[in-house]
Coordinates of C-alpha atoms in Angstrom, one line a residue:
X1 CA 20.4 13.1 -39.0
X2 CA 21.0 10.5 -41.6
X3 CA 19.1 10.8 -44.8
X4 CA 17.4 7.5 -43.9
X5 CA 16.5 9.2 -40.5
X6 CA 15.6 11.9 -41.5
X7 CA 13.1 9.9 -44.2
X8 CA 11.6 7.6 -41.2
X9 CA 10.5 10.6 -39.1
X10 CA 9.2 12.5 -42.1
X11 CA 6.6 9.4 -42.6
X12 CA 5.8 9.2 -38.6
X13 CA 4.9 12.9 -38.5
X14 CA 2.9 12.5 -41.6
X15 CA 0.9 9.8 -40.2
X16 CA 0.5 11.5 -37.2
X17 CA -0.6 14.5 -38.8
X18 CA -3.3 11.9 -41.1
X19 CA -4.2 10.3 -37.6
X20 CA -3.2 6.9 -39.2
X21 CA -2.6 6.2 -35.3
X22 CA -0.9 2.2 -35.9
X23 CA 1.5 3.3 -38.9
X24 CA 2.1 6.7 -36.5
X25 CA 2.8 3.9 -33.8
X26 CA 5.0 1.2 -35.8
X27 CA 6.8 3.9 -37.1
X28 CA 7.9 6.4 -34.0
X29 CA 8.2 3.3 -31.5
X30 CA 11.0 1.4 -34.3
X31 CA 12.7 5.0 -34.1
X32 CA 12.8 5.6 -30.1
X33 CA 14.4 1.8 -30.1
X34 CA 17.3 3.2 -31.7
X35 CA 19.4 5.5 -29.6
X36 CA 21.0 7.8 -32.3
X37 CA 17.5 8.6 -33.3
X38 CA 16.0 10.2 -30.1
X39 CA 13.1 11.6 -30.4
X40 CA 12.4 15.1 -30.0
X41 CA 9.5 16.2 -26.8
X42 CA 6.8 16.9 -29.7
X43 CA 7.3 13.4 -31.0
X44 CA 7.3 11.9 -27.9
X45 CA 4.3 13.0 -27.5
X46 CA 3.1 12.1 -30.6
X47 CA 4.2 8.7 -29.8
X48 CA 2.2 8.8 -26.7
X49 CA -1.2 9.4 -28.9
X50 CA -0.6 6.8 -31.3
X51 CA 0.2 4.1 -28.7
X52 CA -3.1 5.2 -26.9
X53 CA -5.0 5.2 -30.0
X54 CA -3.3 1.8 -30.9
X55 CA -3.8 -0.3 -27.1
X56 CA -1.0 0.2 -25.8
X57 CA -2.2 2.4 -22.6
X58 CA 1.3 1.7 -20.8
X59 CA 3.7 2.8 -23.2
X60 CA 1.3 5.6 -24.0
X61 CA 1.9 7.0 -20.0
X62 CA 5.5 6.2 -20.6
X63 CA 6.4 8.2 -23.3
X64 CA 4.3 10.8 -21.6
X65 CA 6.2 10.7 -18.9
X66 CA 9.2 11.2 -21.5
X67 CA 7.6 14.2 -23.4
X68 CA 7.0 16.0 -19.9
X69 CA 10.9 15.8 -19.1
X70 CA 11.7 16.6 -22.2
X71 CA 9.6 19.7 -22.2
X72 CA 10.9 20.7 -19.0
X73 CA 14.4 20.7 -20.2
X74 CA 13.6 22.8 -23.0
X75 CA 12.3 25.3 -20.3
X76 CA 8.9 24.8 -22.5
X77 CA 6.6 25.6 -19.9
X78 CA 3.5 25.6 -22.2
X79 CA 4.7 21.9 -23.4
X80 CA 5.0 20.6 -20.1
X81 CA 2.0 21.6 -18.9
X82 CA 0.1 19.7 -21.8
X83 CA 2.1 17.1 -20.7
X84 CA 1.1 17.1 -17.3
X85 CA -2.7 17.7 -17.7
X86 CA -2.7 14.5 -20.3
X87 CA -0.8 12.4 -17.2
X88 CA -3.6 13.2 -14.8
X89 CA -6.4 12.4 -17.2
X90 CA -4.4 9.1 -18.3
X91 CA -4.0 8.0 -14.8
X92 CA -7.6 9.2 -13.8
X93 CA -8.0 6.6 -16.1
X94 CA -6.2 4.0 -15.0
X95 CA -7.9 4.2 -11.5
X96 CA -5.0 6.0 -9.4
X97 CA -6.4 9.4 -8.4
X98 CA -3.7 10.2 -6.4
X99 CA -1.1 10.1 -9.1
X100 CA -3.4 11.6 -11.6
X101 CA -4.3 14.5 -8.6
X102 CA 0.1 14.7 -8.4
X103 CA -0.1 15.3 -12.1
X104 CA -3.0 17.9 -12.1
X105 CA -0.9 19.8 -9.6
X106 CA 1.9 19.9 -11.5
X107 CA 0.1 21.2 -14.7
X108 CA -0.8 24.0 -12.6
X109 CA 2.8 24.5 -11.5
X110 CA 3.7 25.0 -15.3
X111 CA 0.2 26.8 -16.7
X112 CA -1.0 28.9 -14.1
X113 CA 1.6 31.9 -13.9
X114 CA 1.7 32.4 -18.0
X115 CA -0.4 34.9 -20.1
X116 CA -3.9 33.2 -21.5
X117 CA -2.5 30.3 -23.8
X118 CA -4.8 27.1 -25.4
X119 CA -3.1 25.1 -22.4
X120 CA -5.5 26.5 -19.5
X121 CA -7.9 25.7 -21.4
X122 CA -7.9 21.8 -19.8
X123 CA -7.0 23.5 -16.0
X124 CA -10.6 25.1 -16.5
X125 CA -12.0 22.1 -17.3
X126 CA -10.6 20.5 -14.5
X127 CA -11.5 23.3 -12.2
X128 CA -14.9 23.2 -13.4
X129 CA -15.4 19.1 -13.0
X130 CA -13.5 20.1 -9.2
X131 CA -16.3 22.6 -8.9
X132 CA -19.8 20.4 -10.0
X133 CA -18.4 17.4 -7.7
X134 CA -18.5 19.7 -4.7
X135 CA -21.9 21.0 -5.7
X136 CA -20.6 24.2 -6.1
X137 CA -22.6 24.6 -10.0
X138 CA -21.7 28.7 -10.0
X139 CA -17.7 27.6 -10.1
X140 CA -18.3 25.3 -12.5
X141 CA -20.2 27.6 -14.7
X142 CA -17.6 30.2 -14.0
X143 CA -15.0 27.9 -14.9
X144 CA -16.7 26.8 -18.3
X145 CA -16.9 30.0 -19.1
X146 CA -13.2 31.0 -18.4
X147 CA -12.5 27.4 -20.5
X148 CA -15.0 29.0 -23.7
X149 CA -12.9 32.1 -23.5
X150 CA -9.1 31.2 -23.7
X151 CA -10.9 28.2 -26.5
X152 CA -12.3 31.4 -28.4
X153 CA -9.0 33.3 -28.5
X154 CA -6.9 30.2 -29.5
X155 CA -9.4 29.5 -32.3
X156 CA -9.0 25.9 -32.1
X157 CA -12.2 24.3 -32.9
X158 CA -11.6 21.3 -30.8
X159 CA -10.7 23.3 -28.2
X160 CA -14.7 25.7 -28.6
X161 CA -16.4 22.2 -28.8
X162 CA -14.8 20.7 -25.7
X163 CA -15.7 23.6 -23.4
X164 CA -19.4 23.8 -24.8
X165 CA -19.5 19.8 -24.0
X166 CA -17.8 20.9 -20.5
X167 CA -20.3 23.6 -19.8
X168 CA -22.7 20.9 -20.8
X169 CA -22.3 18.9 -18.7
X170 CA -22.1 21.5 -15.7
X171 CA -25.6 22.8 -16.5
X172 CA -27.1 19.2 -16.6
X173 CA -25.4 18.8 -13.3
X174 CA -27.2 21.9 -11.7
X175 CA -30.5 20.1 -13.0
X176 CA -31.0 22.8 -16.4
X177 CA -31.6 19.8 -18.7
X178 CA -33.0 22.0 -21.6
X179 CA -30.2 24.2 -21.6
X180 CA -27.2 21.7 -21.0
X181 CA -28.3 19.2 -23.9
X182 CA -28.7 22.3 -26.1
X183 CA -25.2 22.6 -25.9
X184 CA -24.2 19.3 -26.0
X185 CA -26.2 18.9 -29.1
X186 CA -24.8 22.4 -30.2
X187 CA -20.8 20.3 -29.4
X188 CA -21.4 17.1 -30.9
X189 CA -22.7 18.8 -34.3
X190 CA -18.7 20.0 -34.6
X191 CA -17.8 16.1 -34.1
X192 CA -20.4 15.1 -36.6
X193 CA -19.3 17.4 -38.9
X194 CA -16.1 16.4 -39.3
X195 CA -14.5 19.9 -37.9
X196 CA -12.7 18.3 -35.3
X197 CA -9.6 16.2 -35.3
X198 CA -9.7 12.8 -34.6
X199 CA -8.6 12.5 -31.1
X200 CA -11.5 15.6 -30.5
X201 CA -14.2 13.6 -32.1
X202 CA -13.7 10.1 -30.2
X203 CA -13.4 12.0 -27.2
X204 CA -16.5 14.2 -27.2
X205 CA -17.9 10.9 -28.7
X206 CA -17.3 8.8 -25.5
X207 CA -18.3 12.2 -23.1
X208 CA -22.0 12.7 -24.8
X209 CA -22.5 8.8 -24.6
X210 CA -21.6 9.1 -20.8
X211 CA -24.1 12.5 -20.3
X212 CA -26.6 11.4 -21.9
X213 CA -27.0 8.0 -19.9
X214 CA -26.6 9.8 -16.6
X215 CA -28.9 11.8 -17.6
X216 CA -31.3 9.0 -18.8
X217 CA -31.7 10.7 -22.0
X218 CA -31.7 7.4 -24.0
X219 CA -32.2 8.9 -27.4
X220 CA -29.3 11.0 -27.7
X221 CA -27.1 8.0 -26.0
X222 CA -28.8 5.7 -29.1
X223 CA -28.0 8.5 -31.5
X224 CA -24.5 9.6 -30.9
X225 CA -23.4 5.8 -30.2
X226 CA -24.7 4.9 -33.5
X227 CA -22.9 8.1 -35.3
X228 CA -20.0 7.6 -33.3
X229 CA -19.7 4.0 -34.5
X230 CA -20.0 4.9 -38.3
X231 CA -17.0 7.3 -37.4
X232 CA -14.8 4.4 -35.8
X233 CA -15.4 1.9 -38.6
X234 CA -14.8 5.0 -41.5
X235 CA -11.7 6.7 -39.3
X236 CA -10.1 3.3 -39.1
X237 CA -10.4 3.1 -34.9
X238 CA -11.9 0.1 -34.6
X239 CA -13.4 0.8 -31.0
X240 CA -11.0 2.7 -29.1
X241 CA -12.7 5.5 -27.9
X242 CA -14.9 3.4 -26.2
X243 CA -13.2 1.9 -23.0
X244 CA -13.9 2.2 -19.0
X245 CA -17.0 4.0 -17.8
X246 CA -17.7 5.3 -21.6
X247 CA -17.6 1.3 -22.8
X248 CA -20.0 0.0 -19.8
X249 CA -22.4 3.0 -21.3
X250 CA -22.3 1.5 -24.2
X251 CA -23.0 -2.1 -23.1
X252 CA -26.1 -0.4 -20.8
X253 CA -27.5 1.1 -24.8
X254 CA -26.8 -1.8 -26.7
X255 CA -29.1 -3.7 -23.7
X256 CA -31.7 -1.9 -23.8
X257 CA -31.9 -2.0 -27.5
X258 CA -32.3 -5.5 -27.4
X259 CA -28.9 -6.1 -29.1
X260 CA -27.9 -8.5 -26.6
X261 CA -25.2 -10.7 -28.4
X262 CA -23.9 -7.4 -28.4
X263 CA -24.1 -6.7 -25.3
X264 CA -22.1 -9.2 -24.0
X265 CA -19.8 -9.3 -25.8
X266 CA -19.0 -5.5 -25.3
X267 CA -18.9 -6.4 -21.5
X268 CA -16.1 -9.5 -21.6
X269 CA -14.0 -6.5 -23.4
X270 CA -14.4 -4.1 -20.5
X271 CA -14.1 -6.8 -17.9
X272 CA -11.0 -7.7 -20.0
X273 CA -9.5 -4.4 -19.6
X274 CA -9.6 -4.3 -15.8
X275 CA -5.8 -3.5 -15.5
X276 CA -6.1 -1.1 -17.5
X277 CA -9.4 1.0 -16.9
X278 CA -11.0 1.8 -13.3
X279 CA -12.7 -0.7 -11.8
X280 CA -16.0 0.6 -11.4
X281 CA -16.6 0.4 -15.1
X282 CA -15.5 -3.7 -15.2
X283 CA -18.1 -3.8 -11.9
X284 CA -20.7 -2.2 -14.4
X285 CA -19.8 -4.7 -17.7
X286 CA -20.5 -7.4 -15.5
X287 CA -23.9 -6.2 -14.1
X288 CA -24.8 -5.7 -17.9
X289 CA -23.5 -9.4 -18.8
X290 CA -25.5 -10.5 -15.9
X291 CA -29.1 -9.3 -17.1
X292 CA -28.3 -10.3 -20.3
X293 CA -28.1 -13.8 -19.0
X294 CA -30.7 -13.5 -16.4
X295 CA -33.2 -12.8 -18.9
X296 CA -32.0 -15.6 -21.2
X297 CA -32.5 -17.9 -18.3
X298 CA -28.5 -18.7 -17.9
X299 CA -29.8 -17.7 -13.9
X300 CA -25.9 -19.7 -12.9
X301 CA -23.7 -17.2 -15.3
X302 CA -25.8 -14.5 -14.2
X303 CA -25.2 -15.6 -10.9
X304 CA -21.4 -15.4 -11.4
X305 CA -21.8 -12.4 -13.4
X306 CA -22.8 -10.8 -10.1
X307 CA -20.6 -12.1 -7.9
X308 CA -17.4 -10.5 -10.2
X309 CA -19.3 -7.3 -10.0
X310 CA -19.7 -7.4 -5.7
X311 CA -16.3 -8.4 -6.0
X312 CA -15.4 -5.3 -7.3
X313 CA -17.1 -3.2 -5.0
X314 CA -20.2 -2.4 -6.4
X315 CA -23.7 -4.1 -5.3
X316 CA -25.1 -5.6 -8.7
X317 CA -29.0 -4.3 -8.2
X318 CA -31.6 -4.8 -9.2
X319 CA -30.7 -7.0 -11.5
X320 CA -29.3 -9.9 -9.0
X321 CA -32.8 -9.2 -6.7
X322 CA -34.5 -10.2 -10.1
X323 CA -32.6 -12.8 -10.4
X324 CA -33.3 -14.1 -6.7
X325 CA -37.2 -13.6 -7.8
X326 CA -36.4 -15.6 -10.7
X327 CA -35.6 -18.7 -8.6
X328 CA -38.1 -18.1 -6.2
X329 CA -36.4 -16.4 -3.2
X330 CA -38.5 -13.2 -3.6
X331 CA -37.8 -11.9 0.7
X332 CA -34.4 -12.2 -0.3
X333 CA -35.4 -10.0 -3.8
X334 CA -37.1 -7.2 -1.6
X335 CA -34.3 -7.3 1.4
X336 CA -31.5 -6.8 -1.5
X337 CA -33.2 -4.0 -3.1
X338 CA -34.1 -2.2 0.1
X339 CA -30.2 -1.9 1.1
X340 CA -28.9 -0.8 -2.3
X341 CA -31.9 1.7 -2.2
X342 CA -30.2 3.0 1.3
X343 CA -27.0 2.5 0.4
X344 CA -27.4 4.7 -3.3
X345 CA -25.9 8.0 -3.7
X346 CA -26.4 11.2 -6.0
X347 CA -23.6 10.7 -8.1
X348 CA -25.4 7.6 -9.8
X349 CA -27.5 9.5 -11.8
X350 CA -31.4 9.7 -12.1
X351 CA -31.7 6.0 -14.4
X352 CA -29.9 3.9 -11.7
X353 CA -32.4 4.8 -8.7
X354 CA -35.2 4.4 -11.3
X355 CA -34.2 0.8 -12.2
X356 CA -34.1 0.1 -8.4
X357 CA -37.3 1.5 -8.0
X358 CA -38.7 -0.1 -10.7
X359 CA -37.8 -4.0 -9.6
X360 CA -38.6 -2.6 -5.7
X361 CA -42.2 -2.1 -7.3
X362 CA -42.4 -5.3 -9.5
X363 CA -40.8 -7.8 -6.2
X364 CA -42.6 -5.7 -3.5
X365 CA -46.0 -7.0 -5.7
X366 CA -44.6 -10.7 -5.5
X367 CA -44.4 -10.8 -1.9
X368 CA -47.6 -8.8 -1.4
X369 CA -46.4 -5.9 -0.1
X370 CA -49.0 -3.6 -2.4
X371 CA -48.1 -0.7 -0.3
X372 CA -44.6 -0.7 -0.3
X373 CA -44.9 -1.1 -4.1
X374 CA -47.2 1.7 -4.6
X375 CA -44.8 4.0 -2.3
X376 CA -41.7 2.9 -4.8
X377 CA -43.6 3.4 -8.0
X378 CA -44.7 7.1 -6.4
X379 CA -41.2 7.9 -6.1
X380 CA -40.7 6.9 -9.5
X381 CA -43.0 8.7 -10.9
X382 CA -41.9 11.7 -9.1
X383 CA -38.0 11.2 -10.2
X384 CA -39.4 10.6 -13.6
X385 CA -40.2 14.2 -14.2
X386 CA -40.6 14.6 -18.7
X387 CA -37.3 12.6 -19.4
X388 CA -39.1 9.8 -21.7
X389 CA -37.1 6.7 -20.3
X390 CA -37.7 7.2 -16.7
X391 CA -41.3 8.1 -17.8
X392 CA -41.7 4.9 -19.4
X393 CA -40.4 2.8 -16.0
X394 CA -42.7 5.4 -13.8
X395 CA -45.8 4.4 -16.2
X396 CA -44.8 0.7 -16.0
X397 CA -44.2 0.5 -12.2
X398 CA -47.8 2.7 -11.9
X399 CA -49.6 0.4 -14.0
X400 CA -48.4 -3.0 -12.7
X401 CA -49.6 -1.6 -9.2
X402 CA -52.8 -0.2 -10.7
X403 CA -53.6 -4.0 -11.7
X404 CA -53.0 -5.3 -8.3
X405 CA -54.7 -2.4 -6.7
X406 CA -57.8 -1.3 -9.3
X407 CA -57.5 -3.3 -12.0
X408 CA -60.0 -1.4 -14.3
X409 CA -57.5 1.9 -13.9
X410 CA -54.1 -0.2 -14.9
X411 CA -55.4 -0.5 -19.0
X412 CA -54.8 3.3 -19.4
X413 CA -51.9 3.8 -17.5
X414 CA -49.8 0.6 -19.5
X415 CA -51.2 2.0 -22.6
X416 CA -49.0 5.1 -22.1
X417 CA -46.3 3.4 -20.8
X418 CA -46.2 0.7 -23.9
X419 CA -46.6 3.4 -26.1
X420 CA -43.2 5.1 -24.6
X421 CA -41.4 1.7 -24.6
X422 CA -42.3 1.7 -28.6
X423 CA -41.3 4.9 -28.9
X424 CA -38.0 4.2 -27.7
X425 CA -37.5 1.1 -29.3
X426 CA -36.8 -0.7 -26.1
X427 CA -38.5 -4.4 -27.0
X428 CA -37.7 -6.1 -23.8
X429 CA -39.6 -3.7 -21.1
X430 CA -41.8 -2.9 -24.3
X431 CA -43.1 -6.8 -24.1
X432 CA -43.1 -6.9 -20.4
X433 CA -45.4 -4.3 -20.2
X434 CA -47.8 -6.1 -22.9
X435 CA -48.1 -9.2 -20.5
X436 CA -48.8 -7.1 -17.5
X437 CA -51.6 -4.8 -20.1
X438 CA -52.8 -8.3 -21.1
X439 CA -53.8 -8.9 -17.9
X440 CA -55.6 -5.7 -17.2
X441 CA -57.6 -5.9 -20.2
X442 CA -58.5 -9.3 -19.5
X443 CA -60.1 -8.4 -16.0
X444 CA -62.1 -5.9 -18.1
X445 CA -63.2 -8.6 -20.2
X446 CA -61.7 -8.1 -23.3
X447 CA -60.1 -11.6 -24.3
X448 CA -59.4 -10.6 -27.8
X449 CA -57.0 -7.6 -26.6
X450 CA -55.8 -9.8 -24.1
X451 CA -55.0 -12.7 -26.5
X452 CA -53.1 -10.3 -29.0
X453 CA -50.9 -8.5 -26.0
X454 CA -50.0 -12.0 -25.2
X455 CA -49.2 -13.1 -28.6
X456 CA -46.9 -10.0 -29.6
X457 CA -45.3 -9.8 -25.9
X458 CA -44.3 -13.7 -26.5
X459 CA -42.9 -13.1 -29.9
X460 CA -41.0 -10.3 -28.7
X461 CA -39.3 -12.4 -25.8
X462 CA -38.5 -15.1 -28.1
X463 CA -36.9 -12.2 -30.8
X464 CA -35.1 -11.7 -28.1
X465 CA -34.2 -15.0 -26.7
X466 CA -35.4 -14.2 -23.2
X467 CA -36.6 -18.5 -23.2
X468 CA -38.5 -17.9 -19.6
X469 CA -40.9 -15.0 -20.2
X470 CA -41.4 -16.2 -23.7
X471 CA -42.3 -19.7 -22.0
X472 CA -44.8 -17.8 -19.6
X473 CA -46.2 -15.6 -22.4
X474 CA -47.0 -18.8 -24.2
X475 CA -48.5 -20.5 -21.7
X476 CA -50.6 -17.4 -20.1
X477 CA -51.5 -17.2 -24.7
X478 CA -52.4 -21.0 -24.8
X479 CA -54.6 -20.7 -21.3
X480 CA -56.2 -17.5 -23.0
X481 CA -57.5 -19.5 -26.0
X482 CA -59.5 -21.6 -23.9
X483 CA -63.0 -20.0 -23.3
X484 CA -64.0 -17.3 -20.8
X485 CA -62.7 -18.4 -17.6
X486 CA -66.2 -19.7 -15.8
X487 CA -66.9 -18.6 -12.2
X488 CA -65.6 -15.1 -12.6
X489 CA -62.3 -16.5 -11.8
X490 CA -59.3 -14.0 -12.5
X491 CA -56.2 -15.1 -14.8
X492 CA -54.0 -15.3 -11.6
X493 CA -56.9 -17.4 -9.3
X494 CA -57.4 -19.8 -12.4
X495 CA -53.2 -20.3 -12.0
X496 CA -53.4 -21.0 -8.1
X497 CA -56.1 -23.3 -9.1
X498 CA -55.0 -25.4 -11.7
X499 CA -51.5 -25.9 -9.5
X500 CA -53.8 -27.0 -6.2
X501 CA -55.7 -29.2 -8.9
X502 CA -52.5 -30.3 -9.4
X503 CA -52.1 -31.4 -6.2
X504 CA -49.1 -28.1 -5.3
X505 CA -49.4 -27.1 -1.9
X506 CA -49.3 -23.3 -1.1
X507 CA -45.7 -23.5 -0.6
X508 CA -45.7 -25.1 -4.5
X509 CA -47.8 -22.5 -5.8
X510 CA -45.7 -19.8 -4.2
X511 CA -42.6 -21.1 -5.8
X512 CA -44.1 -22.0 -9.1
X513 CA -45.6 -18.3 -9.7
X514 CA -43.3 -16.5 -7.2
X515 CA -45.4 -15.2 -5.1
X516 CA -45.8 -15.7 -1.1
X517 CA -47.7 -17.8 0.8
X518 CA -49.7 -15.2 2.2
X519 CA -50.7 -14.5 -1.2
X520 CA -51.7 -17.7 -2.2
X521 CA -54.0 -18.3 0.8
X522 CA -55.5 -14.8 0.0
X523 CA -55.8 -16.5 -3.8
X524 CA -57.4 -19.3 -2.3
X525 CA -60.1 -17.4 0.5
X526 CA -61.3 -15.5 -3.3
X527 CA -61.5 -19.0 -4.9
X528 CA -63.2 -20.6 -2.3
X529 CA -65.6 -17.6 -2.3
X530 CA -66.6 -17.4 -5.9
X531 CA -66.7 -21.0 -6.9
X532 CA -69.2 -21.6 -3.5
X533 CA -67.0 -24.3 -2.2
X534 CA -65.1 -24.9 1.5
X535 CA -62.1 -27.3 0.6
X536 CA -59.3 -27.7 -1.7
X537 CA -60.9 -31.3 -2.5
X538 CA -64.1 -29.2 -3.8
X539 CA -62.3 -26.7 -5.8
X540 CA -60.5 -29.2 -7.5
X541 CA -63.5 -31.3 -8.4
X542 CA -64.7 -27.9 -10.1
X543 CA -61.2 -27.1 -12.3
X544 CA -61.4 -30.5 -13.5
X545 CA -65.3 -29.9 -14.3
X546 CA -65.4 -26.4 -16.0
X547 CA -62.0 -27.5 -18.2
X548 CA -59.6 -25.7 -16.5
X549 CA -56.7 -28.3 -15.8

């Protein structure tokens, strides 16, 4: 080679060898365009990482594609293997299992016949992923351990952190929670570190993130996304690491952290990268953008929101029941959630039936249906087990039917489960379960706790910007103020009141608080009852006498 050759591939390997991933880039794709200057398999697929690392996912699986042919014209076995493995996990990635299961194959073709070499290591990986999606967890243990062994004797240290993330994951898989995060911890302290390189860390980054949400073990996910951050803006990355099923995690952490500007915006990138990432993940960005929206009262965005996600296979719940509750179509709500209960599998993790559950509880008490609630929230609790998040939705979904059931027993229960939601830092369920503790302290006569719940649960929605609940919390805050409701009228009876005052007929008032008809005739039979009266001309002579319209 030419001295000025010679001087162009010097700098590419060097920034290949920093992990300055765009100069790597700029640098080994101006030399492959010149066809005196071919690039040797190694660069190839050095060029490869950089154009991953860079955006450029389809020249990345093209010069992959290079490096393998490359390597199998050297006869480098070893080399093309790599190569092989990295075209499975690229196209697994890209949403075409059949080419990435091709490639997988092939890898095998190359690796599996050679003494132990840093190579197998990724075939036991994917043996033991094979393994824990079959439910076979022994495999997948075995395999992990076979992964730990051949990373041991190569001595790589990205290599020893990727099989104690893989084993990880296959203990949390067989339900050994204690153990598996344990090792994940035991992982991503390597990545923290700085021991790794930086394709090691960004990856391990993007796995915990995934773990720990399927496993509902919301403050790791908060942790490691906020570390893993710091390392994207001080490596340089920007946010590459996070793309597909590991960016839609991200969107579901940033959500419940209230950071919903956020949020979104994280979701229009996934949903942007649809040709290049799986679907599935694009399906979950837009069921994130969606309860943004819903709870900021943009009900038509979250409507459309939902409709991308069911147009790309995957039912958008609960969050598009909510939103029919929202507008008042609450036997639509319950009839939603009941199929995607049905219709949910294993493989979506403990969080997503608890969030089902959770909105089956809270619409199931709209309609009236106190039973089927207190059946959902009982699974909930059960699922729950001593993971704090799903404890926290179990303690909400218990109280809310506590309050509907025995309203003296709900204070204690929402107590716990506000506490949790603090704990957590989660301010959007945190205020939800305020207004609902509001109303159980108020049925035990304590205005003054009632008035404060109120006050901090409405300046919480409003923090937020979630307009509607704030708007309730205010109003439920400005009724409060008022004296002692007379009568022994509950909060919810002095509602259906004031809107028959009003002139509403049941259908009204069942729209207005979304609640059934049935309920509001039940409303009215207690009203009727307490204030001494026999019509809804009577009852409305007495709100406008005691002050309460």
């Amino acid at each position: 080679m030419s001295a000025p050759v010679i001087d162009r591939t010097g700098r590419a390997r060097d920034a290949v060898a920093r992990e300055a991933w765009a100069e790597a880039y700029a640098l080994l794709h101006a030399r492959d365009r010149h066809p005196d200057e071919a690039l040797t398999p190694d660069d190839l697929g050095a060029l490869s990482d950089a154009a991953w690392w860079s955006g450029h996912l389809d020249e990345s699986v093209a010069a992959r594609l290079r490096a393998h042919s490359a390597h199998v014209a050297a006869g480098d076995h070893r080399g093309a293997g790599l190569a092989a493995w990295w075209l499975h996990y690229e196209y697994a990635g890209l949403g075409r299992p059949a080419v990435a299961a091709g490639w997988l194959h092939r890898a095998r073709h190359h690796l599996d016949g050679l003494p132990p070499c840093p190579e197998q290591s990724f075939l036991a990986w994917a043996d033991a992923e094979e393994a824990t999606a079959r439910g076979d967890g022994p495999a997948a243990l075995a395999a992990t351990d076979r992964m730990t062994r051949l990373a041991e004797r190569s001595g790589s240290p990205d290599l020893l952190a990727l099989s104690r993330q893989a084993a990880s994951a296959a203990l949390l898989a067989q339900g050994r929670r204690t153990e598996g995060l344990a090792l994940l911890d035991e992982a991503m302290c390597a990545a923290e570190a700085g021991e790794l390189s930086g394709v090691f860390t960004g990856w391990l980054y993007c796995l915990a993130l995934t773990q720990c949400m399927e496993a509902a073990d919301f403050g790791r996910a908060v942790e490691w996304t906020r570390t893993a951050m710091e390392w994207c803006a001080a490596f340089g990355t920007g946010d590459n690491p996070f793309r597909g099923v590991c960016r839609a995690h991200r969107v579901e952490v940033l959500d419940l952290l209230g950071e919903w500007t956020a949020a979104e915006e994280e979701a229009r990138r996934a949903c942007r990268e649809v040709p290049a990432d799986c679907l599935e993940a694009a399906a979950a960005a837009y069921c994130a953008a969606g309860d943004v929206q819903r709870r900021q009262g943009r009900l038509d965005e979250a409507a459309r929101s939902y409709a991308h996600a069911h147009e790309l296979g995957r039912l958008p719940q609960p969050g598009l029941a909510l939103l029919r509750l929202a507008q008042g179509r609450a036997d639509t709500a319950a009839a939603g959630l009941r199929l995607a209960l049905a219709c949910q599998d294993a493989r979506h993790g403990p969080l997503a039936r608890a969030r089902l559950l959770a909105a089956s509880t809270e619409v199931s008490l709209a309609v009236g249906a106190v039973r089927d609630a207190a059946d959902a929230a009982a699974e909930l609790d059960a699922l729950a087990g001593d993971v704090p998040l799903l404890r926290a939705l179990a303690g909400t979904a218990a109280g809310a039917v506590a309050l509907a059931e025995d309203p003296g027993a709900a204070a204690p229960v929402l107590r716990r489960a506000l506490d949790l939601w603090l704990r957590l830092r989660v301010p959007y369920e945190a205020a939800q379960t305020r207004m609902l503790l509001a109303a159980a302290v108020r049925a035990a006569g304590d205005e003054e706790a009632a008035r404060l719940e109120l006050a901090f649960a409405r300046d919480g929605f409003e923090g937020l910007g979630a307009g509607p609940d704030a708007r309730r919390a205010g109003a439920l805050l400005s009724a409060a103020a008022r004296r002692r409701l007379p009568g022994g009228l509950t909060a919810r009876e002095a509602e259906v009141l004031r809107l028959v005052a009003g002139g509403a007929t049941n259908k009204g008032v069942a729209g207005a608080l979304v609640i059934s008809e049935h309920t509001v005739a039940r409303h009215l039979n207690n009203i009727f009852a307490k204030l001494g009266v026999s019509t809804r001309s009577a009852a409305t002579a007495y709100a406008y006498a005691h002050g309460l319209v």
